[in-house]
Amino acid sequence: MKYSKIIFTIIFFCLFVTSFRTVAAQDATDSSATKEALPKRIDRILKEKQPEVAGALAEISIKKRGFVGPIERVSATSLTIATHKGPLVLPLDETVKVLKSNKEISITDLSVDNLVVAIGTEIDGTFMPKYILSSGTSEKPKVRMVLLGTLTGIEKSTLTLKTRGTNETKEVTVNKSTEYQNSDGSEISLKMLGEDLTILVIATDDEDGLTATTIRSLAPLSDPKKS
Amino acid sequence: MKKEILLAIIIGLAFGLFITYGLYRVRKATQSAKTQPVSTTAPTASPGNDPSSALLTILNPEDNTVQEEPSTTVTGISQPNAVLVLFANDEEFITTADGSGNFSFTVDLKSGGTILTVHALNENGETFAATRTIVVSSLLSQPAESASPAAETK
């Protein structure tokens, strides 16, 4: 019985060690083969992707950029533009060209409130202008409003609207330029609009108040003449 | 005695194989984790902080883009069925977002700068606006010496 126990233990141990070593040897072979192949694969992929990566890197670091806005401040060395995100100070030197109506002009020809377009490149987040394009005009863009609400009153030249959400009452002037649209965008006449209709109003806002440029019904309307 | 030895061999083989298979699986798992392909492209930032919660996110064009093509497609995400109005120069365009909130406008651009403003209105009358500036110009594509001061401003 003693012999059998000893033999049992020895055989068990031998089998375990042998099988473990076999697997370890197999893994070592795989691992060394992988280690040898890996640098070659890396080199090949690097060579293949090099032009792509170089192009992408150049694109990331240098971008064409353009800014639009009226001039806030101008001096011999800098120009400040009021962009929609806030003021942008542009450094000026002899390499920056200032153009107006096909001709190169001097920076001193620019004045405050002139609408300009600055074109240049952005390198690592810093914008460097190359061209300043001046329109020569100081016209401020119109203030545009978009309203959604219910029609509560219709007169010849005025519509009264109760805005959705805020429940404000707004008077909107309509004129010959005002376009009336059905829900699908097709043109309709003012006569087709009725009270309690939900409409979208696009208007300009100035010292004279709101003047509608487009009024669109959000519910489909049918022309009584056609039906 | 012979029976005991045979039994010991079978048990030893089975146990050895079981452990070997376990070790093999562990090795494979650790190796595949090490040899996972690594992305070579940098992750791109998603437009807006949280597009799913925003009422209006413009995906295209990027702000302050300079391009030579005289048209662009303004695309974005808003709330489902929201009414969208785009102002480009003196023109206005109206559309409605689809059931997923996606919208798209195709706009012709003049040479020079254009400010694109999109207004989104949801069913509650809440309005959100987003602005993009786009410049149509070929000046930057020309060599500095040959760049003629063409009429680029509106």
XYZ file of N, CA, C and O in Angstrom, chain A residues 12-138:
508
model
N 1.739 11.303 -10.560
C 0.910 12.518 -10.594
C 1.774 13.771 -10.787
O 1.507 14.611 -11.652
N 2.843 13.853 -10.023
C 3.744 14.999 -10.083
C 4.411 15.113 -11.457
O 4.454 16.197 -12.049
N 4.891 13.952 -11.958
C 5.569 13.929 -13.259
C 4.634 14.380 -14.379
O 5.002 15.181 -15.240
N 3.423 13.837 -14.352
C 2.453 14.201 -15.395
C 2.130 15.694 -15.358
O 2.059 16.363 -16.392
N 1.949 16.221 -14.179
C 1.603 17.631 -14.017
C 2.718 18.529 -14.553
O 2.487 19.435 -15.353
N 3.953 18.215 -14.115
C 5.110 19.037 -14.516
C 5.321 18.945 -16.025
O 5.555 19.945 -16.696
N 5.208 17.740 -16.575
C 5.439 17.545 -18.009
C 4.438 18.350 -18.838
O 4.806 19.055 -19.777
N 3.181 18.223 -18.484
C 2.147 18.931 -19.249
C 2.310 20.442 -19.135
O 2.174 21.172 -20.107
N 2.648 20.933 -17.969
C 2.835 22.374 -17.756
C 3.989 22.907 -18.598
O 3.878 23.945 -19.245
N 5.109 22.117 -18.607
C 6.283 22.544 -19.359
C 6.001 22.552 -20.863
O 6.498 23.402 -21.600
N 5.213 21.575 -21.288
C 4.869 21.514 -22.717
C 4.124 22.787 -23.138
O 4.430 23.410 -24.155
N 3.153 23.156 -22.336
C 2.358 24.360 -22.656
C 3.222 25.609 -22.580
O 3.153 26.495 -23.438
N 4.060 25.668 -21.557
C 4.929 26.842 -21.393
C 5.862 26.983 -22.587
O 6.093 28.086 -23.089
N 6.387 25.828 -23.061
C 7.291 25.851 -24.201
C 6.567 26.322 -25.456
O 7.076 27.116 -26.236
N 5.334 25.861 -25.627
C 4.517 26.260 -26.778
C 4.278 27.772 -26.760
O 4.424 28.453 -27.770
N 3.930 28.285 -25.587
C 3.666 29.715 -25.431
C 4.912 30.541 -25.700
O 4.863 31.601 -26.308
N 6.059 29.998 -25.220
C 7.322 30.714 -25.414
C 7.641 30.808 -26.894
O 8.092 31.844 -27.379
N 7.364 29.711 -27.637
C 7.612 29.717 -29.080
C 6.734 30.761 -29.763
O 7.195 31.561 -30.567
N 5.434 30.742 -29.391
C 4.489 31.718 -29.956
C 4.942 33.137 -29.655
O 4.932 34.016 -30.498
N 5.326 33.328 -28.394
C 5.702 34.662 -27.943
C 6.927 35.174 -28.683
O 6.966 36.318 -29.125
N 7.939 34.307 -28.864
C 9.151 34.754 -29.550
C 8.863 35.036 -31.017
O 9.386 35.994 -31.595
N 7.981 34.222 -31.619
C 7.608 34.443 -33.023
C 6.888 35.786 -33.167
O 7.137 36.543 -34.102
N 6.006 36.058 -32.208
C 5.262 37.325 -32.231
C 6.210 38.499 -32.062
O 6.098 39.514 -32.747
N 7.179 38.327 -31.139
C 8.126 39.412 -30.885
C 8.950 39.731 -32.127
O 9.279 40.880 -32.385
N 9.291 38.669 -32.888
C 10.078 38.876 -34.101
C 9.239 39.545 -35.190
O 9.704 40.399 -35.922
N 7.967 39.157 -35.280
C 7.102 39.665 -36.357
C 6.604 41.087 -36.071
O 6.361 41.851 -36.994
N 6.477 41.405 -34.802
C 5.866 42.685 -34.429
C 6.610 43.914 -34.956
O 5.997 44.795 -35.562
N 7.947 44.003 -34.777
C 8.641 45.192 -35.303
C 8.478 45.343 -36.798
O 8.345 46.454 -37.305
N 8.483 44.184 -37.512
C 8.312 44.248 -38.967
C 6.949 44.806 -39.322
O 6.794 45.625 -40.230
N 5.939 44.336 -38.583
C 4.566 44.818 -38.842
C 4.461 46.298 -38.549
O 3.858 47.055 -39.307
N 5.069 46.722 -37.442
C 5.016 48.142 -37.067
C 5.666 48.990 -38.146
O 5.124 50.020 -38.568
N 6.843 48.534 -38.631
C 7.552 49.274 -39.680
C 6.706 49.394 -40.940
O 6.621 50.458 -41.557
N 6.077 48.272 -41.300
C 5.264 48.257 -42.520
C 4.079 49.217 -42.393
O 3.817 50.030 -43.290
N 3.392 49.157 -41.250
C 2.223 50.021 -41.041
C 2.647 51.490 -41.013
O 1.993 52.355 -41.589
N 3.795 51.751 -40.366
C 4.281 53.134 -40.294
C 4.563 53.678 -41.687
O 4.217 54.823 -41.997
N 5.176 52.832 -42.531
C 5.488 53.269 -43.894
C 4.212 53.527 -44.688
O 4.113 54.492 -45.442
N 3.241 52.627 -44.500
C 1.974 52.760 -45.233
C 1.217 54.023 -44.807
O 0.637 54.723 -45.625
N 1.217 54.280 -43.519
C 0.387 55.364 -42.980
C 1.095 56.714 -42.926
O 0.474 57.709 -42.587
N 2.386 56.733 -43.249
C 3.155 57.971 -43.100
C 2.563 59.173 -43.843
O 2.368 60.221 -43.243
N 2.230 59.030 -45.149
C 1.665 60.199 -45.837
C 0.330 60.648 -45.243
O 0.065 61.834 -45.111
N -0.475 59.643 -44.880
C -1.783 59.949 -44.285
C -1.629 60.725 -42.983
O -2.282 61.731 -42.755
N -0.741 60.232 -42.132
C -0.519 60.846 -40.817
C 0.052 62.247 -40.979
O -0.372 63.188 -40.318
N 1.018 62.381 -41.911
C 1.637 63.691 -42.128
C 0.602 64.703 -42.595
O 0.562 65.839 -42.116
N -0.271 64.270 -43.521
C -1.325 65.158 -44.023
C -2.285 65.560 -42.940
O -2.646 66.730 -42.810
N -2.677 64.587 -42.134
C -3.623 64.868 -41.056
C -3.015 65.804 -40.028
O -3.672 66.725 -39.546
N -1.737 65.581 -39.715
C -1.070 66.444 -38.736
C -0.983 67.885 -39.235
O -1.227 68.830 -38.489
N -0.659 68.025 -40.530
C -0.571 69.368 -41.108
C -1.921 70.056 -41.069
O -2.023 71.247 -40.775
N -2.966 69.256 -41.348
C -4.320 69.813 -41.352
C -4.748 70.243 -39.955
O -5.409 71.246 -39.767
N -4.326 69.431 -38.966
C -4.697 69.749 -37.586
C -3.999 71.022 -37.126
O -4.594 71.886 -36.521
N -2.720 71.128 -37.442
C -1.952 72.253 -36.906
C -2.183 73.539 -37.687
O -2.119 74.616 -37.118
N -2.448 73.459 -39.001
C -2.678 74.674 -39.791
C -4.057 74.596 -40.433
O -4.337 73.693 -41.205
N -4.910 75.555 -40.105
C -6.251 75.579 -40.670
C -6.518 76.944 -41.282
O -6.117 77.969 -40.727
N -7.237 76.929 -42.415
C -7.678 78.194 -43.006
C -8.838 78.711 -42.163
O -9.760 77.947 -41.864
N -8.793 79.970 -41.841
C -9.845 80.524 -40.997
C -10.284 81.891 -41.524
O -9.471 82.641 -42.081
N -11.550 82.209 -41.316
C -12.066 83.510 -41.721
C -12.994 84.074 -40.658
O -13.757 83.327 -40.046
N -12.887 85.363 -40.418
C -13.735 86.022 -39.420
C -14.422 87.211 -40.069
O -13.837 87.905 -40.894
N -15.665 87.432 -39.676
C -16.462 88.514 -40.257
C -16.983 89.404 -39.136
O -17.418 88.902 -38.095
N -16.941 90.698 -39.356
C -17.518 91.613 -38.365
C -17.118 93.045 -38.611
O -16.216 93.325 -39.414
N -17.784 93.959 -37.923
C -17.406 95.370 -38.060
C -16.143 95.687 -37.246
O -15.868 95.024 -36.254
N -15.427 96.692 -37.708
C -14.191 97.086 -37.007
C -14.554 97.824 -35.715
O -15.372 98.749 -35.719
N -13.963 97.390 -34.625
C -14.170 98.069 -33.337
C -13.075 99.103 -33.085
O -13.321 100.170 -32.533
N -11.856 98.726 -33.486
C -10.703 99.593 -33.234
C -9.662 99.309 -34.314
O -9.498 98.167 -34.730
N -8.978 100.354 -34.747
C -7.934 100.156 -35.756
C -6.727 101.023 -35.433
O -6.863 102.175 -35.032
N -5.545 100.415 -35.561
C -4.299 101.169 -35.393
C -3.307 100.650 -36.430
O -3.640 99.746 -37.205
N -2.103 101.218 -36.436
C -1.100 100.798 -37.434
C -0.642 99.364 -37.215
O -0.173 98.706 -38.145
N -0.784 98.888 -36.003
C -0.256 97.548 -35.695
C -1.322 96.504 -35.388
O -1.005 95.320 -35.307
N -2.549 96.944 -35.198
C -3.593 95.949 -34.893
C -4.984 96.404 -35.325
O -5.231 97.594 -35.541
N -5.833 95.413 -35.458
C -7.212 95.652 -35.877
C -8.120 94.810 -34.971
O -7.853 93.624 -34.773
N -9.158 95.439 -34.426
C -10.078 94.684 -33.582
C -11.421 94.559 -34.292
O -12.015 95.562 -34.681
N -11.853 93.321 -34.467
C -13.127 93.044 -35.143
C -14.123 92.524 -34.114
O -13.769 91.692 -33.266
N -15.362 92.994 -34.217
C -16.432 92.476 -33.347
C -17.060 91.269 -34.035
O -17.910 91.425 -34.909
N -16.611 90.082 -33.673
C -17.185 88.870 -34.272
C -18.399 88.431 -33.445
O -18.643 88.969 -32.369
N -19.113 87.435 -33.955
C -20.304 86.991 -33.220
C -19.951 86.325 -31.893
O -20.804 86.128 -31.043
N -18.671 85.998 -31.715
C -18.243 85.382 -30.454
C -17.551 86.384 -29.533
O -17.128 86.036 -28.449
N -17.394 87.624 -30.007
C -16.718 88.638 -29.201
C -15.605 89.293 -29.979
O -15.351 88.947 -31.141
N -14.921 90.272 -29.357
C -13.878 90.986 -30.089
C -12.665 90.110 -30.394
O -12.278 89.280 -29.585
N -12.112 90.322 -31.577
C -10.931 89.571 -32.016
C -9.859 90.577 -32.418
O -10.077 91.399 -33.304
N -8.712 90.527 -31.734
C -7.613 91.455 -32.028
C -6.668 90.792 -33.024
O -6.165 89.693 -32.773
N -6.450 91.462 -34.152
C -5.588 90.900 -35.195
C -4.303 91.717 -35.300
O -4.359 92.937 -35.452
N -3.161 91.049 -35.240
C -1.903 91.785 -35.421
C -1.712 92.131 -36.894
O -2.033 91.319 -37.764
N -1.231 93.308 -37.168
C -1.022 93.724 -38.566
C 0.451 94.014 -38.803
O 1.116 94.616 -37.967
N 0.950 93.547 -39.943
C 2.308 93.910 -40.371
C 2.310 94.030 -41.890
O 1.250 93.961 -42.529
N 3.500 94.184 -42.473
C 3.573 94.431 -43.929
C 3.128 93.221 -44.752
O 2.837 93.364 -45.944
N 3.061 92.031 -44.132
C 2.644 90.844 -44.893
C 1.118 90.755 -45.051
O 0.620 90.024 -45.901
N 0.392 91.498 -44.222
C -1.076 91.451 -44.294
C -1.555 92.434 -45.370
O -1.227 93.623 -45.332
N -2.325 91.885 -46.337
C -2.833 92.732 -47.416
C -4.245 93.187 -47.087
O -5.082 92.369 -46.683
N -4.499 94.481 -47.300
C -5.844 95.022 -47.086
C -6.441 95.324 -48.456
O -5.850 96.075 -49.239
N -7.559 94.702 -48.762
C -8.171 94.842 -50.084
C -9.559 95.456 -49.992
O -10.315 95.164 -49.065
N -9.849 96.290 -50.995
C -11.198 96.867 -51.098
C -11.535 97.046 -52.569
O -10.792 97.730 -53.288
N -12.610 96.441 -52.998
C -13.068 96.542 -54.401
C -11.930 96.327 -55.399
O -11.605 97.218 -56.192
N -11.312 95.187 -55.320
C -10.251 94.757 -56.245
C -8.896 95.448 -56.046
O -7.948 95.119 -56.745
N -8.819 96.407 -55.172
C -7.569 97.158 -55.047
C -6.989 97.046 -53.649
O -7.733 96.973 -52.667
N -5.670 97.048 -53.618
C -5.003 97.015 -52.324
C -5.028 98.423 -51.735
O -4.717 99.407 -52.431
N -5.439 98.512 -50.497
C -5.505 99.820 -49.842
C -4.642 99.794 -48.581
O -4.160 98.741 -48.167
N -4.506 100.958 -47.983
C -3.706 101.058 -46.756
C -4.601 100.786 -45.548
O -5.812 100.998 -45.594
N -3.966 100.371 -44.500
C -4.705 100.115 -43.259
C -5.358 101.410 -42.733
O -6.399 101.377 -42.073
N -4.751 102.541 -43.089
C -5.298 103.828 -42.626
C -6.615 104.169 -43.336
O -7.346 105.047 -42.903
N -6.886 103.461 -44.437
C -8.158 103.687 -45.148
C -9.332 103.007 -44.446
O -10.489 103.244 -44.808
N -9.026 102.149 -43.503
C -10.103 101.471 -42.762
C -10.571 102.362 -41.622
O -9.779 103.071 -41.003
N -11.855 102.309 -41.367
C -12.375 103.090 -40.240
C -13.321 102.237 -39.402
O -13.822 101.197 -39.863
N -13.552 102.723 -38.195
C -14.409 102.008 -37.251
C -15.802 101.802 -37.858
O -16.320 102.683 -38.557
N -16.382 100.652 -37.611
C -17.708 100.224 -38.089
C -17.716 99.668 -39.510
O -18.726 99.146 -39.959
N -16.574 99.797 -40.222
C -16.490 99.158 -41.556
C -16.625 97.648 -41.384
O -15.978 97.059 -40.521
N -17.445 97.051 -42.229
C -17.589 95.591 -42.178
C -16.407 94.947 -42.906
O -16.152 95.287 -44.063
N -15.678 94.072 -42.249
C -14.512 93.446 -42.874
C -14.540 91.923 -42.715
O -15.217 91.386 -41.841
N -13.795 91.295 -43.601
C -13.590 89.842 -43.526
C -12.086 89.631 -43.379
O -11.315 90.132 -44.207
N -11.685 88.944 -42.335
C -10.261 88.644 -42.136
C -10.020 87.183 -42.489
O -10.701 86.299 -41.973
N -9.098 86.950 -43.421
C -8.774 85.574 -43.829
C -7.313 85.299 -43.494
O -6.447 86.148 -43.722
N -7.069 84.122 -42.990
C -5.692 83.760 -42.648
C -5.614 82.326 -42.215
O -6.467 81.501 -42.552
N -4.579 82.017 -41.460
C -4.389 80.641 -41.004
C -4.351 80.609 -39.480
O -3.915 81.568 -38.829
N -4.825 79.501 -38.975
C -4.783 79.297 -37.534
C -3.745 78.216 -37.262
O -3.876 77.087 -37.734
N -2.717 78.595 -36.532
C -1.662 77.631 -36.193
C -1.645 77.463 -34.680
O -1.429 78.428 -33.946
N -1.899 76.237 -34.266
C -1.948 75.911 -32.827
C -2.861 76.870 -32.060
O -2.503 77.367 -30.985
N -3.996 77.164 -32.645
C -5.002 77.974 -31.959
C -4.803 79.470 -32.091
O -5.600 80.248 -31.581
N -3.726 79.911 -32.772
C -3.489 81.353 -32.941
C -3.779 81.738 -34.385
O -3.215 81.154 -35.314
N -4.655 82.732 -34.561
C -5.040 83.161 -35.903
C -4.081 84.227 -36.401
O -3.832 85.223 -35.721
N -3.535 84.008 -37.591
C -2.640 84.980 -38.214
C -3.293 85.454 -39.515
O -3.418 84.677 -40.466
N -3.726 86.727 -39.572
C -4.401 87.188 -40.791
C -3.437 87.337 -41.960
O -2.258 87.672 -41.769
N -3.959 87.074 -43.154
C -3.165 87.289 -44.377
C -3.825 88.343 -45.258
O -3.156 89.058 -45.975
N -5.158 88.355 -45.210
C -5.918 89.335 -46.000
C -7.011 89.950 -45.140
O -7.670 89.243 -44.368
N -7.197 91.247 -45.293
C -8.341 91.934 -44.690
C -9.163 92.462 -45.869
O -8.661 93.270 -46.658
N -10.378 91.978 -46.001
C -11.229 92.400 -47.120
C -12.273 93.368 -46.591
O -13.083 93.008 -45.728
N -12.226 94.576 -47.100
C -13.159 95.595 -46.629
C -14.276 95.800 -47.640
O -14.033 95.896 -48.851
N -15.484 95.873 -47.147
C -16.619 96.146 -48.036
C -16.814 97.646 -48.208
O -17.489 98.079 -49.130
N -16.240 98.411 -47.301
C -16.395 99.867 -47.365
C -17.705 100.347 -46.789
O -17.941 101.544 -46.671
N -18.588 99.415 -46.422
C -19.873 99.825 -45.858
C -19.867 99.668 -44.342
O -19.094 98.886 -43.789
N -20.747 100.420 -43.726
C -20.875 100.334 -42.272
C -22.296 99.939 -41.896
O -22.759 100.205 -40.790
